[in-house]
Amino acid sequence: MTLALYVPTGSPVHRAPAGAKLLTLVAVSVVVFAVPTLPVVGGVLAAVVLVGLGVARLPPALLGRQVRAVLWWLVALAIVTGVVGGVAGAALVVLRLLALVLAAAVVTATTRVTELVAVVEWLCSPLRVFGVRPARIGLLIAMTLRFIPLVAERAERIREAQAARGGTVRGIRAWTTTAVPLLVQVLQMAHTTAEALDARGADDDAPPARPPSRGRR
Amino acid sequence: MKTRDLAYVALFAAITAVLGLVPAIQVGPVPITAQTLGVMLAGSVLGARRGFLALLLFLVLVAVGLPLLASGSGGLSVFAGPSGGYLYSWPIGAFVVGLITELSWSRYNLGWALLANVVGGIVVVYAIGIPFLALYGDIPLAAAFTGSFAFLPGDAVKAVVASLVAVQVRRAYPVIERPRRAAASQ
Amino acid sequence: MGHSYGARTVLADLTVRLTERRVGVVGANGSGKSTFARLLNGLVVPTEGTVTVDSLDTRTATRAVRRRVGFVFQDPDAQIVHPTVAEDVAFGLENMGVAPAERAERVAEVLTRYGLAGHADHPAHLLSGGQKQLLALAGVLVMRPARIVLDEPTTLLDLLNARRVALLVAELEQSVVVVTHDLPLLEGFDRVLVFDTGRLVADDSPAAAIAAYRSLMAGRP
Ligand SMILES: Nc1ncnc2c1ncn2[C@@H]1O[C@H](COP(=O)(O)OP(=O)(O)OP(=O)(O)O)[C@@H](O)[C@H]1O
Ligand SMILES: [Mg+2]
């Protein structure tokens, strides 16, 4: 799995349990909304930066990237809130956004994907209502990561084939003439994948899947 | 859930990710991406339950740190940002698209498809995304609402594309009625 | 036994008993070969009659049948789901509840046998077509099924890889059913079935069955 956003430094923050980090993140977001005063929100932001750079030893550039990603939002929100609520209001909104985004970035950068997936499996237990077995989450993730390059590749092939036959490459028509055959192809592929998984015992712990026979003999 | 349903769910999570590779048009602070097309298609093709799960799975992958969003971003920070509400709305939007699609399945046509995709893929998404933005930025709902109108033309085009595609896929590979038909033939 | 998808009957009035170690299945496109193969391991249950494997009914003992009958599909891309080669091979063993230590051992053994040992930690989707087909085969064989069904295992392969798969099939201790358009693959088989529009039209030694298949096809416009 590509861990584009995980930055290993072996700090105490990295070693802290993923569940605890996520809970802290939730706490941070509750506090900055529940107590909307400059000292509290500013303090939270300072603490987040301190933990991220000082304790977790994350590269400052990483946090900088996260800020740049929301820069436009920062400017737009600052202008709108500035007009409505003055400079203090604008500062509050901006600091809050920074605190939230950076806190989330610190958790993501210090927690392995596998740990987060384990927390996700635990969080997904209520989804049993929808008939999802939490143990299947790993399989779902693996299948998705597998399908991403396959779908992209088949889309490209269909576009090429249509271009070769002089098809349109722009506009709504191009979208539908690509999407329909693509979807039919990949749905078929997903079906075969499921069969192949079943053939290797994927549904072994599932309840009996077949409806009663209506055979004529 | 059968393995086949899991595969369909994973497939539409993947399709939503691939739609993120389509270059976004930047309008102000917000990139207009093709990814909400994934919301509409997942609901239209898979129905409510599997469509919901497909988008939820997609968000889980984003949350655990895979850079699958159109901007190449991912991780928990996107959920903590001002546009987080739009992300949260995706699974619910797909569910509503799927629900309307399933209810109209026997007489499904372009009109029903458009209704489903507009209600689930646009109305629901805005109804969750805009108040979230207003609350988050401490700005009046009206201001957030006006700002979001920049998305409307793009979203309308997506709803049309999704509907045209959904109607044709229903004829070629009907996933929603498949289980019933298979049950009847076995 | 017979099978229909909805209103369309794709296999009708079929009664066969397979006891040979090497059985081939040939026939025109759409004649029902893949459906026949799927019936053998319970991926599809017949709409008429029954299919039994070692006296297990595929309808009622689906799981036991699937464990006993390995199935290799034509399109290896559709069979590989895990990110790395070793993980993908381990998948079936996980489902069987094999302990991690034994799992690793069996995976390593199979990968070595198929010349994939050097690729254990490689991303599975970057393998070549032939390697993917070998991986698909490895993922099934690691489960040590008693019988194996292969649906067009050589269709996507170049001559070299097709010959490799043919050799591997020839070496298997298990009894094997191979659906194929690759007639040389059937050399040395014990029995070959010929399907035509859902009916079994020939059932003979490879030479005789293939001759029947050729003359059947030659008579078509
Ligand atoms: N899931 C399905 N639903 C409906 N019809 C199907 C399904 N699978 C196969 N068929 C139909 O059943 C018939 C036999 O298909 P099958 O795949 O068994 O043929 P085949 O002999 O394997 O052909 P090929 O050589 O092209 O692989 C075809 O007419 C096909 O259209
Ligand atoms: Mg076939």
Coordinates of C-alpha atoms in Angstrom, one line a residue, chain A residues 1-2 135-136 138-147 149-150 153-154 157 188-217, chain C residues 1-2 4 13 38 41-50 58-59 62-63 66-67 69-71 73 75-83 88-93 95-96 124-125 132 136 139-140 143:
Chain A
M1 CA 0.0 0.0 0.0
T2 CA 1.3 3.4 -0.8
A135 CA -13.3 -8.8 8.8
R136 CA -14.1 -8.2 5.1
G138 CA -9.3 -5.7 4.5
L139 CA -10.5 -7.6 1.4
L140 CA -12.5 -4.6 0.3
I141 CA -9.6 -2.3 0.5
A142 CA -7.3 -4.7 -1.3
M143 CA -9.9 -5.1 -4.1
T144 CA -10.3 -1.4 -4.4
L145 CA -6.6 -0.8 -4.7
R146 CA -6.4 -3.5 -7.3
F147 CA -9.4 -2.1 -9.3
P149 CA -5.3 0.8 -12.0
L150 CA -7.5 -1.7 -13.9
E153 CA -6.3 1.2 -17.9
R154 CA -9.5 0.0 -19.4
R157 CA -8.1 1.4 -23.9
Q188 CA -18.3 -8.0 -15.6
M189 CA -14.8 -8.1 -14.4
A190 CA -15.9 -7.4 -10.8
H191 CA -18.3 -10.3 -11.1
T192 CA -15.6 -12.6 -12.3
T193 CA -13.3 -11.5 -9.6
A194 CA -16.0 -12.3 -7.0
E195 CA -16.4 -15.8 -8.6
A196 CA -12.6 -16.3 -8.5
L197 CA -12.5 -15.2 -4.8
D198 CA -15.4 -17.6 -4.0
A199 CA -13.6 -20.4 -5.8
R200 CA -10.7 -19.7 -3.4
G201 CA -13.1 -19.9 -0.4
A202 CA -13.8 -16.2 0.2
D203 CA -17.4 -16.8 1.3
D204 CA -16.5 -19.7 3.5
D205 CA -17.7 -18.2 6.7
A206 CA -20.8 -16.6 5.1
P207 CA -24.3 -17.9 5.8
P208 CA -25.6 -20.1 3.0
A209 CA -25.8 -17.9 0.0
R210 CA -28.0 -19.9 -2.3
P211 CA -31.8 -19.6 -2.4
P212 CA -33.7 -22.9 -2.3
S213 CA -33.6 -24.8 -5.6
R214 CA -36.5 -24.5 -8.0
G215 CA -35.1 -27.2 -10.3
R216 CA -37.7 -29.1 -12.3
R217 CA -36.3 -32.6 -11.6
Chain C
M1 CA -28.4 -32.1 -16.0
G2 CA -29.1 -28.8 -17.7
S4 CA -30.4 -22.0 -18.2
D13 CA -29.7 -33.1 -21.4
R38 CA -18.5 -23.4 -13.5
N41 CA -17.2 -26.4 -8.7
G42 CA -20.5 -24.9 -7.7
L43 CA -20.0 -21.4 -9.0
V44 CA -23.2 -22.1 -10.9
V45 CA -25.7 -24.6 -9.8
P46 CA -27.7 -26.4 -12.5
T47 CA -31.3 -25.3 -13.1
E48 CA -32.1 -28.9 -13.9
G49 CA -30.7 -32.1 -12.4
T50 CA -27.7 -32.3 -10.2
T58 CA -22.8 -28.8 -5.6
R59 CA -26.1 -27.4 -4.6
T62 CA -21.2 -25.8 -2.2
R63 CA -18.4 -25.0 0.2
R66 CA -15.3 -25.4 -3.8
R67 CA -12.6 -26.5 -1.3
V69 CA -12.2 -28.3 -6.8
G70 CA -9.8 -25.5 -7.6
F71 CA -10.8 -23.2 -10.4
F73 CA -10.1 -18.5 -14.8
D75 CA -8.5 -13.7 -17.2
P76 CA -5.8 -13.6 -14.6
D77 CA -6.4 -9.9 -14.0
A78 CA -9.8 -10.7 -12.6
Q79 CA -8.4 -13.3 -10.1
I80 CA -5.7 -11.3 -8.5
V81 CA -6.9 -9.0 -5.8
H82 CA -4.1 -8.5 -3.3
P83 CA -1.4 -6.0 -3.7
D88 CA -2.4 -13.0 -3.2
V89 CA -1.2 -16.6 -3.0
A90 CA -1.9 -16.6 0.7
F91 CA -5.5 -15.5 0.3
G92 CA -7.1 -18.9 -0.2
L93 CA -5.1 -20.3 2.8
N95 CA -9.9 -18.5 4.0
M96 CA -9.2 -22.1 4.9
A124 CA 1.0 -8.3 -8.5
H125 CA -0.4 -6.1 -11.2
K132 CA -0.1 -13.4 -13.8
A136 CA -3.5 -17.4 -10.6
G139 CA -3.1 -19.2 -5.8
V140 CA -5.3 -22.2 -6.5
M143 CA -4.8 -24.7 -1.4

